[in-house]
Coordinates of C-alpha atoms in Angstrom, one line a residue:
Chain A
M1 CA 75.0 86.1 114.5
S2 CA 77.2 86.4 118.0
E3 CA 79.6 83.8 119.0
S4 CA 78.8 82.3 122.5
P5 CA 80.5 84.4 125.4
G6 CA 83.3 82.6 126.7
V7 CA 86.8 82.5 126.5
A8 CA 88.5 85.6 124.8
L9 CA 90.1 84.7 121.4
S10 CA 93.7 84.8 120.9
F11 CA 95.0 86.8 117.3
D12 CA 95.5 83.6 115.3
E13 CA 91.8 82.8 116.1
L14 CA 90.6 86.0 115.4
Y15 CA 92.5 86.1 112.2
S16 CA 91.5 82.7 111.2
R17 CA 87.7 83.1 112.0
Y18 CA 87.2 86.3 110.5
A19 CA 89.9 88.1 108.4
T20 CA 88.4 86.5 105.3
D21 CA 84.9 87.8 106.0
V22 CA 86.6 91.2 106.5
L23 CA 88.6 90.9 103.5
R24 CA 85.2 89.9 101.4
V25 CA 82.9 92.7 103.0
C26 CA 86.0 95.2 101.8
Y27 CA 86.0 93.6 98.4
Y28 CA 82.3 94.0 97.9
Y29 CA 82.5 97.5 99.3
L30 CA 85.2 98.7 97.2
G31 CA 85.4 96.1 94.5
D32 CA 89.3 96.4 94.5
R33 CA 91.4 93.8 96.1
S34 CA 94.5 95.2 96.6
K35 CA 92.3 97.9 98.6
A36 CA 90.5 95.4 100.3
E37 CA 93.5 93.7 101.4
D38 CA 94.9 97.2 102.9
I39 CA 91.9 97.7 104.9
T40 CA 91.6 94.6 106.2
Q41 CA 95.1 94.8 107.2
D42 CA 94.5 98.2 108.8
V43 CA 91.7 96.7 110.8
F44 CA 93.9 93.8 112.2
V45 CA 97.0 96.3 112.8
Q46 CA 94.5 98.5 114.7
L47 CA 93.4 95.7 116.7
L48 CA 97.0 94.8 117.8
T49 CA 98.0 98.2 118.5
T50 CA 94.9 99.7 120.3
Q51 CA 94.1 96.6 122.2
P52 CA 90.2 97.6 122.3
E53 CA 88.3 95.9 124.7
L54 CA 86.5 93.1 123.1
S55 CA 83.3 91.2 124.4
P56 CA 84.0 87.6 123.9
G57 CA 81.5 86.7 121.2
H58 CA 81.6 90.2 119.8
E59 CA 84.7 90.4 118.2
K60 CA 83.8 90.3 114.6
N61 CA 81.3 93.2 114.8
W62 CA 83.9 95.3 115.9
L63 CA 86.1 94.0 113.0
L64 CA 83.5 94.9 110.7
K65 CA 82.3 98.1 111.9
V66 CA 86.1 99.1 111.9
A67 CA 86.3 98.0 108.3
L68 CA 83.0 99.5 107.2
N69 CA 84.3 102.7 109.0
R70 CA 87.6 102.6 106.7
C71 CA 85.8 101.9 103.8
R72 CA 83.3 104.6 103.7
D73 CA 86.5 106.9 104.2
H74 CA 88.0 105.4 101.3
W75 CA 84.8 105.3 99.1
R76 CA 84.6 109.2 99.7
S77 CA 88.1 110.0 98.7
S78 CA 88.5 111.2 95.1
W79 CA 90.6 108.0 94.2
A80 CA 87.8 105.7 94.9
K81 CA 85.6 107.9 92.8
R82 CA 87.7 108.4 89.8
V83 CA 88.7 104.9 89.8
L84 CA 86.0 102.5 90.9
L85 CA 83.2 104.5 89.6
S86 CA 84.9 104.7 86.3
S87 CA 86.1 101.1 86.1
D88 CA 84.3 98.9 83.2
S89 CA 86.0 95.6 84.7
P90 CA 83.2 93.5 86.6
A91 CA 83.9 93.1 90.2
F92 CA 82.5 89.9 90.5
E93 CA 82.6 87.0 88.1
A94 CA 81.2 83.5 89.0
I95 CA 83.5 80.8 87.6
P96 CA 81.4 78.0 86.1
A97 CA 81.9 74.5 87.2
P98 CA 81.0 71.5 85.1
G99 CA 77.3 70.7 85.1
D100 CA 76.4 74.4 86.4
D101 CA 73.2 75.9 85.2
M102 CA 74.6 78.9 83.1
A103 CA 71.4 80.8 83.6
L104 CA 71.3 80.8 87.1
L105 CA 74.9 81.7 87.2
A106 CA 73.9 84.7 84.9
E107 CA 71.5 85.6 87.6
Q108 CA 74.0 85.4 90.3
E109 CA 76.4 87.3 88.3
A110 CA 73.8 89.8 87.9
L111 CA 73.0 90.0 91.3
L112 CA 76.3 90.6 92.4
S113 CA 77.2 93.3 89.9
A114 CA 73.8 95.1 91.2
I115 CA 75.1 95.0 94.6
N116 CA 78.2 96.7 93.7
K117 CA 76.1 99.3 92.0
L118 CA 74.6 100.1 95.1
A119 CA 75.3 103.4 97.0
P120 CA 77.5 102.8 100.2
D121 CA 74.8 103.1 102.7
F122 CA 72.5 100.8 100.8
K123 CA 75.3 98.4 99.9
E124 CA 76.5 98.3 104.1
I125 CA 72.9 97.4 105.1
I126 CA 72.7 94.4 102.1
L127 CA 76.1 93.2 103.2
L128 CA 75.5 92.8 106.8
F129 CA 71.8 91.7 106.8
Y130 CA 72.2 89.0 103.9
Y131 CA 75.8 88.2 103.7
Q132 CA 76.8 88.3 107.1
N133 CA 73.6 87.2 108.6
Y134 CA 73.2 90.0 111.2
S135 CA 69.7 91.0 112.5
I136 CA 68.2 94.3 112.2
N137 CA 69.1 95.1 115.8
E138 CA 72.9 93.7 115.7
I139 CA 73.0 96.1 112.5
C140 CA 71.8 98.9 114.6
T141 CA 74.5 98.5 117.4
L142 CA 77.0 98.0 114.6
L143 CA 76.4 100.9 112.6
N144 CA 75.1 103.1 115.3
L145 CA 71.5 103.6 114.0
A146 CA 68.1 103.7 114.9
E147 CA 66.0 100.5 114.4
G148 CA 63.5 102.5 112.2
T149 CA 66.5 104.0 110.0
V150 CA 67.9 100.4 109.6
S151 CA 64.5 98.6 108.6
S152 CA 63.7 101.7 106.1
R153 CA 67.3 101.5 104.7
L154 CA 67.1 97.8 103.9
S155 CA 63.9 98.2 102.3
R156 CA 65.1 100.9 100.1
A157 CA 68.2 98.8 99.4
R158 CA 66.2 95.8 97.9
K159 CA 64.0 97.8 96.0
K160 CA 66.7 99.5 94.5
L161 CA 68.3 95.9 93.9
E162 CA 65.4 95.2 92.2
S163 CA 65.3 98.1 90.1
I164 CA 69.0 97.7 89.2
L165 CA 68.5 94.2 88.0
K166 CA 65.2 95.0 86.2
G167 CA 67.6 97.1 83.9
A168 CA 65.7 100.3 84.7
E169 CA 68.7 102.2 86.3
G170 CA 72.4 101.8 85.9
L171 CA 75.2 103.6 88.0
Chain B
M1 CA 64.8 88.9 95.5
K2 CA 65.0 85.2 96.6
Q3 CA 68.6 85.0 95.5
L4 CA 69.5 87.5 98.2
E5 CA 68.9 84.9 100.8
Q6 CA 71.4 82.7 99.1
L7 CA 74.0 85.7 98.9
P8 CA 76.4 83.6 101.3
E9 CA 76.7 80.9 98.9
I10 CA 77.0 83.0 96.0
T11 CA 79.9 85.0 97.5
E12 CA 81.5 81.8 98.1
R13 CA 81.4 80.7 94.6
A14 CA 82.2 84.3 93.5
L15 CA 85.2 85.3 95.6
G16 CA 86.0 81.4 97.0
G17 CA 89.7 82.6 96.0
L18 CA 89.8 85.8 98.1
T19 CA 90.7 84.5 101.4
A20 CA 93.0 86.3 104.1
D21 CA 96.5 84.4 104.1
Q22 CA 99.2 83.6 105.7
A23 CA 101.2 86.5 103.7
L24 CA 98.7 89.2 104.8
K25 CA 98.7 87.8 108.2
Q26 CA 102.4 88.7 108.3
R27 CA 102.3 91.9 107.0
I28 CA 99.5 92.8 109.5
L29 CA 102.2 91.4 112.3
Q30 CA 105.0 93.3 110.8
Q31 CA 103.1 96.1 110.7
A32 CA 102.0 96.3 114.4
A33 CA 105.4 95.4 115.7
A34 CA 106.8 98.6 113.8
G35 CA 104.3 100.9 115.7
Q36 CA 105.3 98.9 118.9
S37 CA 109.2 99.9 118.7
N38 CA 108.3 101.3 122.3
V39 CA 107.3 99.5 125.5
I40 CA 103.9 99.5 125.8
P41 CA 102.8 99.0 129.4
F42 CA 101.1 95.4 129.7
R43 CA 97.5 95.9 131.1
R44 CA 97.5 92.8 133.2
K45 CA 93.5 93.9 134.1
N46 CA 92.4 94.1 130.8
H47 CA 94.8 91.2 129.4
A48 CA 93.2 89.3 126.4
P49 CA 95.6 86.1 125.7
W50 CA 95.3 86.7 122.0
I51 CA 97.2 90.2 122.7
S52 CA 100.2 89.0 124.6
S53 CA 100.7 86.2 122.0
A54 CA 100.2 88.6 119.1
I55 CA 102.6 91.4 120.6
A56 CA 105.0 88.9 121.5
A57 CA 105.3 87.8 117.7
A58 CA 105.1 91.4 116.3
A59 CA 107.8 92.4 118.8
V60 CA 109.7 89.5 117.5
L61 CA 109.0 90.1 113.8
T62 CA 110.5 93.7 114.2
L63 CA 113.2 93.4 116.0
G64 CA 114.1 89.7 114.8
L65 CA 114.9 88.2 118.5
T66 CA 115.3 84.6 117.8
L67 CA 118.4 84.8 119.8
G68 CA 119.7 87.1 122.5
I69 CA 116.7 86.6 124.8
P70 CA 116.9 85.4 128.2
A71 CA 115.2 82.3 129.3
L72 CA 111.4 83.6 129.2
T73 CA 110.7 81.6 132.6
R74 CA 112.6 84.2 134.2
P75 CA 111.1 87.0 136.4
P76 CA 110.8 90.5 135.1
V77 CA 113.9 92.2 135.0
Q78 CA 115.1 95.5 133.8
E79 CA 118.8 95.0 132.7
P80 CA 121.0 96.2 129.6
V81 CA 121.6 93.1 127.0
T82 CA 123.5 92.3 124.0
M83 CA 120.9 90.8 121.4
A84 CA 121.7 90.2 117.6
R85 CA 119.3 91.8 115.2
S86 CA 118.0 88.8 113.1
A87 CA 115.5 87.3 110.8
V88 CA 112.3 85.9 112.1
P89 CA 111.2 82.5 112.1
S90 CA 107.6 81.5 110.8
V91 CA 105.2 82.5 113.5
A92 CA 104.3 79.3 114.4
S93 CA 107.8 78.6 115.2
V94 CA 107.9 81.5 117.5
Y95 CA 105.2 80.4 119.7
L96 CA 106.9 77.0 119.6
E97 CA 110.3 78.2 120.5
E98 CA 109.5 80.9 123.3
A99 CA 110.9 78.6 125.8
D100 CA 113.9 78.0 124.0
Y101 CA 115.5 81.4 123.7
E102 CA 118.7 81.9 125.8
E103 CA 121.1 84.7 125.7
E104 CA 123.7 85.5 123.2
S105 CA 125.9 88.2 123.0
V106 CA 126.5 89.5 119.5
I107 CA 126.0 92.9 117.5
Y108 CA 124.9 95.8 119.6
T109 CA 123.8 97.0 122.8
A110 CA 120.2 97.7 123.6
E111 CA 118.0 98.4 126.6
K112 CA 115.4 95.6 127.2
T113 CA 112.4 95.1 129.6
L114 CA 110.9 91.9 129.8
V115 CA 107.6 91.1 131.0
S116 CA 105.9 87.9 132.0
S117 CA 102.7 86.6 133.3
P118 CA 101.6 83.7 134.7
E119 CA 99.6 82.3 131.7
D120 CA 102.2 83.0 129.1
T121 CA 105.4 85.1 128.4
I122 CA 105.1 88.3 126.5
L123 CA 108.3 90.2 125.4
M124 CA 108.1 94.1 125.4
I125 CA 110.8 95.7 124.0
T126 CA 112.2 99.2 124.2
R127 CA 115.1 99.5 121.9
K128 CA 117.4 102.4 121.6
A129 CA 120.3 103.2 119.1
G130 CA 122.9 100.9 119.4
S131 CA 125.6 102.4 121.7
G132 CA 128.4 100.1 120.4
T133 CA 129.1 97.2 118.0
K134 CA 130.9 93.7 118.3
G135 CA 132.0 92.1 115.5
R136 CA 130.2 93.4 112.4
E137 CA 128.8 96.9 112.3
R138 CA 125.4 96.9 112.2
A139 CA 125.0 98.7 108.7
D140 CA 126.5 96.0 107.3
L141 CA 123.7 93.5 107.8
G142 CA 120.6 93.7 106.2
S143 CA 117.4 94.8 107.9
G144 CA 116.0 91.7 109.4
A145 CA 119.3 89.7 108.6
F146 CA 119.5 86.1 109.5
T147 CA 120.8 84.3 113.0
L148 CA 121.3 80.8 113.4
Q149 CA 119.6 78.8 116.5
T150 CA 122.6 78.1 118.9
G151 CA 122.5 76.6 122.3
T152 CA 120.3 73.8 121.1
S153 CA 121.4 70.3 120.3
S154 CA 118.1 69.9 118.0
P155 CA 117.2 73.2 116.4
S156 CA 113.8 73.1 115.3
Y157 CA 112.5 73.1 111.8
R158 CA 112.0 76.7 110.3
S159 CA 111.8 77.8 106.9
I160 CA 112.8 81.3 105.5
W161 CA 111.0 81.1 102.4
A162 CA 108.0 83.6 101.8
E163 CA 104.6 82.6 101.5
G164 CA 102.3 83.4 98.5
S165 CA 98.9 84.7 98.3
S166 CA 98.0 82.0 95.8
G167 CA 98.9 78.7 94.9
T168 CA 102.3 79.8 93.8
F169 CA 105.0 81.3 96.1
P170 CA 106.7 84.8 95.2
L171 CA 109.1 84.4 92.4
I172 CA 111.0 85.9 89.8
S173 CA 111.9 84.0 87.0
I174 CA 114.6 85.2 84.4
D175 CA 114.8 83.2 81.0
G176 CA 113.3 80.2 82.8
R177 CA 115.8 80.6 85.9
C178 CA 113.5 80.9 89.0
Y179 CA 114.3 82.7 92.1
R180 CA 111.7 82.4 95.0
M181 CA 111.5 85.2 97.6
L182 CA 113.1 84.7 101.2
N183 CA 111.5 86.4 104.2
T184 CA 115.1 87.4 105.4
P185 CA 116.5 89.9 105.4
D186 CA 113.2 92.5 104.9
Q187 CA 115.4 95.0 103.1
V188 CA 118.5 94.2 101.4
E189 CA 121.2 96.9 101.9
N190 CA 121.9 98.4 98.7
S191 CA 125.6 97.8 99.2
L192 CA 125.0 94.2 98.5
L193 CA 123.6 94.9 95.0
G194 CA 125.0 93.7 92.1
K195 CA 124.7 94.2 88.3
S196 CA 121.3 94.4 86.9
L197 CA 119.9 91.1 85.4
G198 CA 116.9 93.0 83.7
T199 CA 113.8 94.5 84.4
V200 CA 110.5 92.9 85.1
D201 CA 108.8 92.3 81.8
T202 CA 105.7 90.7 82.7
Y203 CA 103.9 90.6 86.2
T204 CA 101.5 87.7 86.3
S205 CA 99.5 86.0 89.1
E206 CA 99.8 83.0 86.8
P207 CA 103.9 82.6 86.0
A208 CA 103.8 78.8 85.2
L209 CA 101.7 80.2 82.0
A210 CA 104.1 82.8 81.0
G211 CA 106.6 80.6 79.7
N212 CA 110.6 80.7 79.8
K213 CA 111.3 83.9 78.1
G214 CA 112.2 87.4 79.8
V215 CA 111.9 88.4 83.1
I216 CA 108.7 87.4 84.8
S217 CA 107.2 87.7 88.3
N218 CA 104.2 87.4 90.6
A219 CA 105.6 89.5 93.3
V220 CA 107.5 92.5 91.7
A221 CA 105.9 94.8 89.5
S222 CA 106.8 95.3 85.8
G223 CA 109.2 97.6 84.8
E224 CA 111.3 97.3 88.1
T225 CA 115.1 96.1 88.1
V226 CA 116.3 92.9 89.1
Y227 CA 119.7 92.9 90.6
S228 CA 122.3 90.2 91.2
V229 CA 123.9 89.9 94.9
K230 CA 127.4 90.8 94.8
G231 CA 129.9 87.8 95.1
M232 CA 127.0 85.3 95.2
G233 CA 127.0 84.2 91.8
G234 CA 123.5 82.9 90.3
T235 CA 122.4 82.2 94.2
F236 CA 120.5 85.4 94.5
A237 CA 118.4 87.7 92.7
A238 CA 117.1 90.9 94.4
S239 CA 114.4 93.1 93.7
S240 CA 111.6 95.9 94.9
V241 CA 108.5 94.5 96.7
N242 CA 106.2 97.0 98.2
G243 CA 108.9 99.0 98.5
A244 CA 111.4 97.3 100.1
T245 CA 114.2 95.5 98.2
R246 CA 113.9 91.6 98.9
L247 CA 116.1 88.6 98.2
F248 CA 115.0 85.8 95.8
Q249 CA 116.9 82.2 96.2
R250 CA 117.6 80.2 93.2
V251 CA 115.2 77.1 93.3
S252 CA 113.2 75.0 90.6
F253 CA 109.7 76.0 89.5
N254 CA 107.5 74.5 87.0
G255 CA 109.7 71.9 86.0
N256 CA 112.5 74.1 85.4
A257 CA 115.8 73.8 87.5
L258 CA 119.1 73.6 86.0
R259 CA 119.4 75.6 82.9
G260 CA 122.1 75.3 79.9
N261 CA 125.0 74.2 81.5
D262 CA 124.2 74.9 85.2
T263 CA 125.5 73.0 87.8
L264 CA 124.6 72.9 91.4
A265 CA 127.6 75.4 92.4
D266 CA 125.9 77.6 90.1
T267 CA 122.9 78.0 92.0
L268 CA 124.7 77.9 95.5
S269 CA 127.5 79.9 94.5
L270 CA 128.7 80.3 98.5
S271 CA 132.1 78.8 98.6
G272 CA 134.1 81.4 100.8
H273 CA 131.2 83.2 102.5
I274 CA 129.7 80.3 105.0
S275 CA 129.9 81.6 108.5
G276 CA 127.4 78.8 109.8
M277 CA 125.0 76.1 108.9
E278 CA 121.8 74.6 110.9
L279 CA 120.3 71.3 110.0
S280 CA 116.9 71.2 112.0
G281 CA 116.9 68.2 114.0
V282 CA 120.5 67.6 114.0
G283 CA 122.4 70.5 115.5
T284 CA 124.0 74.0 114.4
I285 CA 127.8 74.3 113.2
T286 CA 129.2 77.8 113.6
D287 CA 132.5 77.2 112.6
S288 CA 133.3 78.6 109.2
G289 CA 136.0 76.4 108.3
T290 CA 134.3 73.4 108.9
C291 CA 131.2 74.8 107.2
E292 CA 133.0 75.5 104.0
Q293 CA 134.4 71.9 104.4
L294 CA 131.1 70.1 104.5
F295 CA 129.6 72.5 101.6
S296 CA 132.3 71.6 99.6
L297 CA 131.5 68.2 100.1
L298 CA 127.8 68.6 99.4
I299 CA 129.2 70.7 96.0
N300 CA 131.3 67.8 94.7
N301 CA 129.4 64.8 95.7
A302 CA 125.5 66.0 95.5
E303 CA 123.8 63.7 92.6
Y304 CA 121.0 65.4 90.7
E305 CA 117.7 63.6 91.0
S306 CA 115.2 65.6 89.3
S307 CA 113.9 68.9 88.6
G308 CA 111.1 68.9 91.1
S309 CA 110.9 69.8 94.7
L310 CA 110.6 68.0 98.1
S311 CA 107.9 68.3 100.8
A312 CA 109.6 67.8 103.9
N313 CA 109.8 69.4 107.4
K314 CA 113.6 69.8 108.0
S315 CA 115.9 72.5 106.5
L316 CA 119.2 73.2 106.0
L317 CA 119.9 77.1 106.5
I318 CA 123.3 78.1 105.6
Q319 CA 124.2 81.3 107.2
L320 CA 126.7 83.6 105.0
D321 CA 129.0 86.1 106.0
N322 CA 127.2 89.2 104.5
G323 CA 124.1 88.3 106.7
L324 CA 122.3 86.6 104.2
A325 CA 120.7 83.0 104.1
V326 CA 119.8 80.0 101.7
Q327 CA 117.6 77.2 102.4
L328 CA 117.5 73.8 101.3
T329 CA 114.6 71.6 102.2
V330 CA 116.0 68.3 103.5
K331 CA 114.2 64.9 103.5
G332 CA 116.4 62.1 104.4
E333 CA 119.4 62.3 102.5
R334 CA 118.2 64.2 99.9
F335 CA 118.0 68.0 99.7
A336 CA 115.9 70.4 97.3
A337 CA 116.8 74.1 96.3
C338 CA 117.1 74.4 92.8
G339 CA 116.1 70.6 91.9
V340 CA 116.4 67.7 94.3
W341 CA 119.7 66.4 94.8
S342 CA 121.1 63.5 97.0
C343 CA 124.2 63.5 99.1
P344 CA 124.3 60.8 102.1
D345 CA 127.5 61.7 102.9
F346 CA 126.9 65.3 103.6
I347 CA 124.6 64.4 106.4
E348 CA 126.8 61.6 108.0
Q349 CA 129.6 64.2 108.1
F350 CA 127.4 67.0 109.2
K351 CA 126.1 64.7 112.3
Q352 CA 129.9 64.0 113.0
A353 CA 130.9 67.4 112.9
V354 CA 128.0 68.5 115.8
Q355 CA 128.8 65.7 118.1

């Protein structure tokens, strides 16, 4: 997952390469575009104002770590629980294109919805492992967790997703 | 759970329209700059190139230093300097224009610390409260008011249009008369606001589909009041966007340019208020009398071509005596603001005026 170590990236390059990923991870987490943008904004402002020492090739790790921390804080807030958990509107909607397999599209939409319903701990692991393609070791470093914890959490997250998709459980 | 393996592709399909755009980037830079109003010691040892460029851009964004900055090739200095509080060019032009800054004396005095490095030039600013004024009082200007590029025979292209987060620029439409948001000033002073033009009936991300009745916007929230700007006729509208009163300029959109009996003068009601003009690639005129004559030439001789717009990389920026500015996109002898217009004589006369 890591970029090859080399020359430090400029802010423009960091934004160009990673801001959309950060934004989408935040959106996955919170299901709200404006909040996702707010957090993405905060992350990059923090990057500019605190000037952290970033190892070349690992800048994205820092960005996602800060973003996830903020998402967690936001999730815990009473606003999130009141607004997001009570929201009936879908956070994800696959836009069909001509020739699309509608059944497949429905499955994908169900998967995204199921991910949206996961608890934050499980959602983070799924996003980092499957969406951002981080390895278990990288996730350990990013979330400051033991390898066993990450592996077990990933396994439980997958089972939870299956359970949601089978309709055994809702929110 | 095979589909989990395809989550990146599935995400791209479902969230393909969710991207981190230039508008978000600008907000980031502005917010970072707002928190950088005091000098930050430059840490050469841990210097990362991106920090210097980003902080330079952020400092310029906050303090609006397009002019009034000594040539950045000078060694570090500590000296009082006068500078103008001005609008910010696009981020790209900040990087391009770093070498073009020259000192100008204008509005108020501040202390400045200039730091440079071998790799590139970084501008770190300490700004104290204005200790005096020349010419206009600072309170008369909108926050982030516009200033012209002077001291160069060929001002580079810059745009003062605000960008949108989707395919459509931020706009207000009032019964089909459209206004596009400008990125200067970043806060219109209350003293400039005129009468109410209505309140936003419909907030929509697809204003092209919302019709030509009522007040529609993709930038201003529903219920917000839209104001005229004093003395500016139908040129501007102003309204609150994310807590700041922003300026919008009359433009064409979705095939709507002139409406009813509108003329070019109705959409650019600037006569008597022009203090300067800047035509990219040609020059800048700061004599208001000359500018007024050129503007009169434009208004009286421009021929209407269409309700469209122009894709071009030149601009005519007109500075007004209230600190505001308007932009016309320029391509050859054609102009676009509210519709596309042709006026060969204007270009010719402008070139003669700058010689």
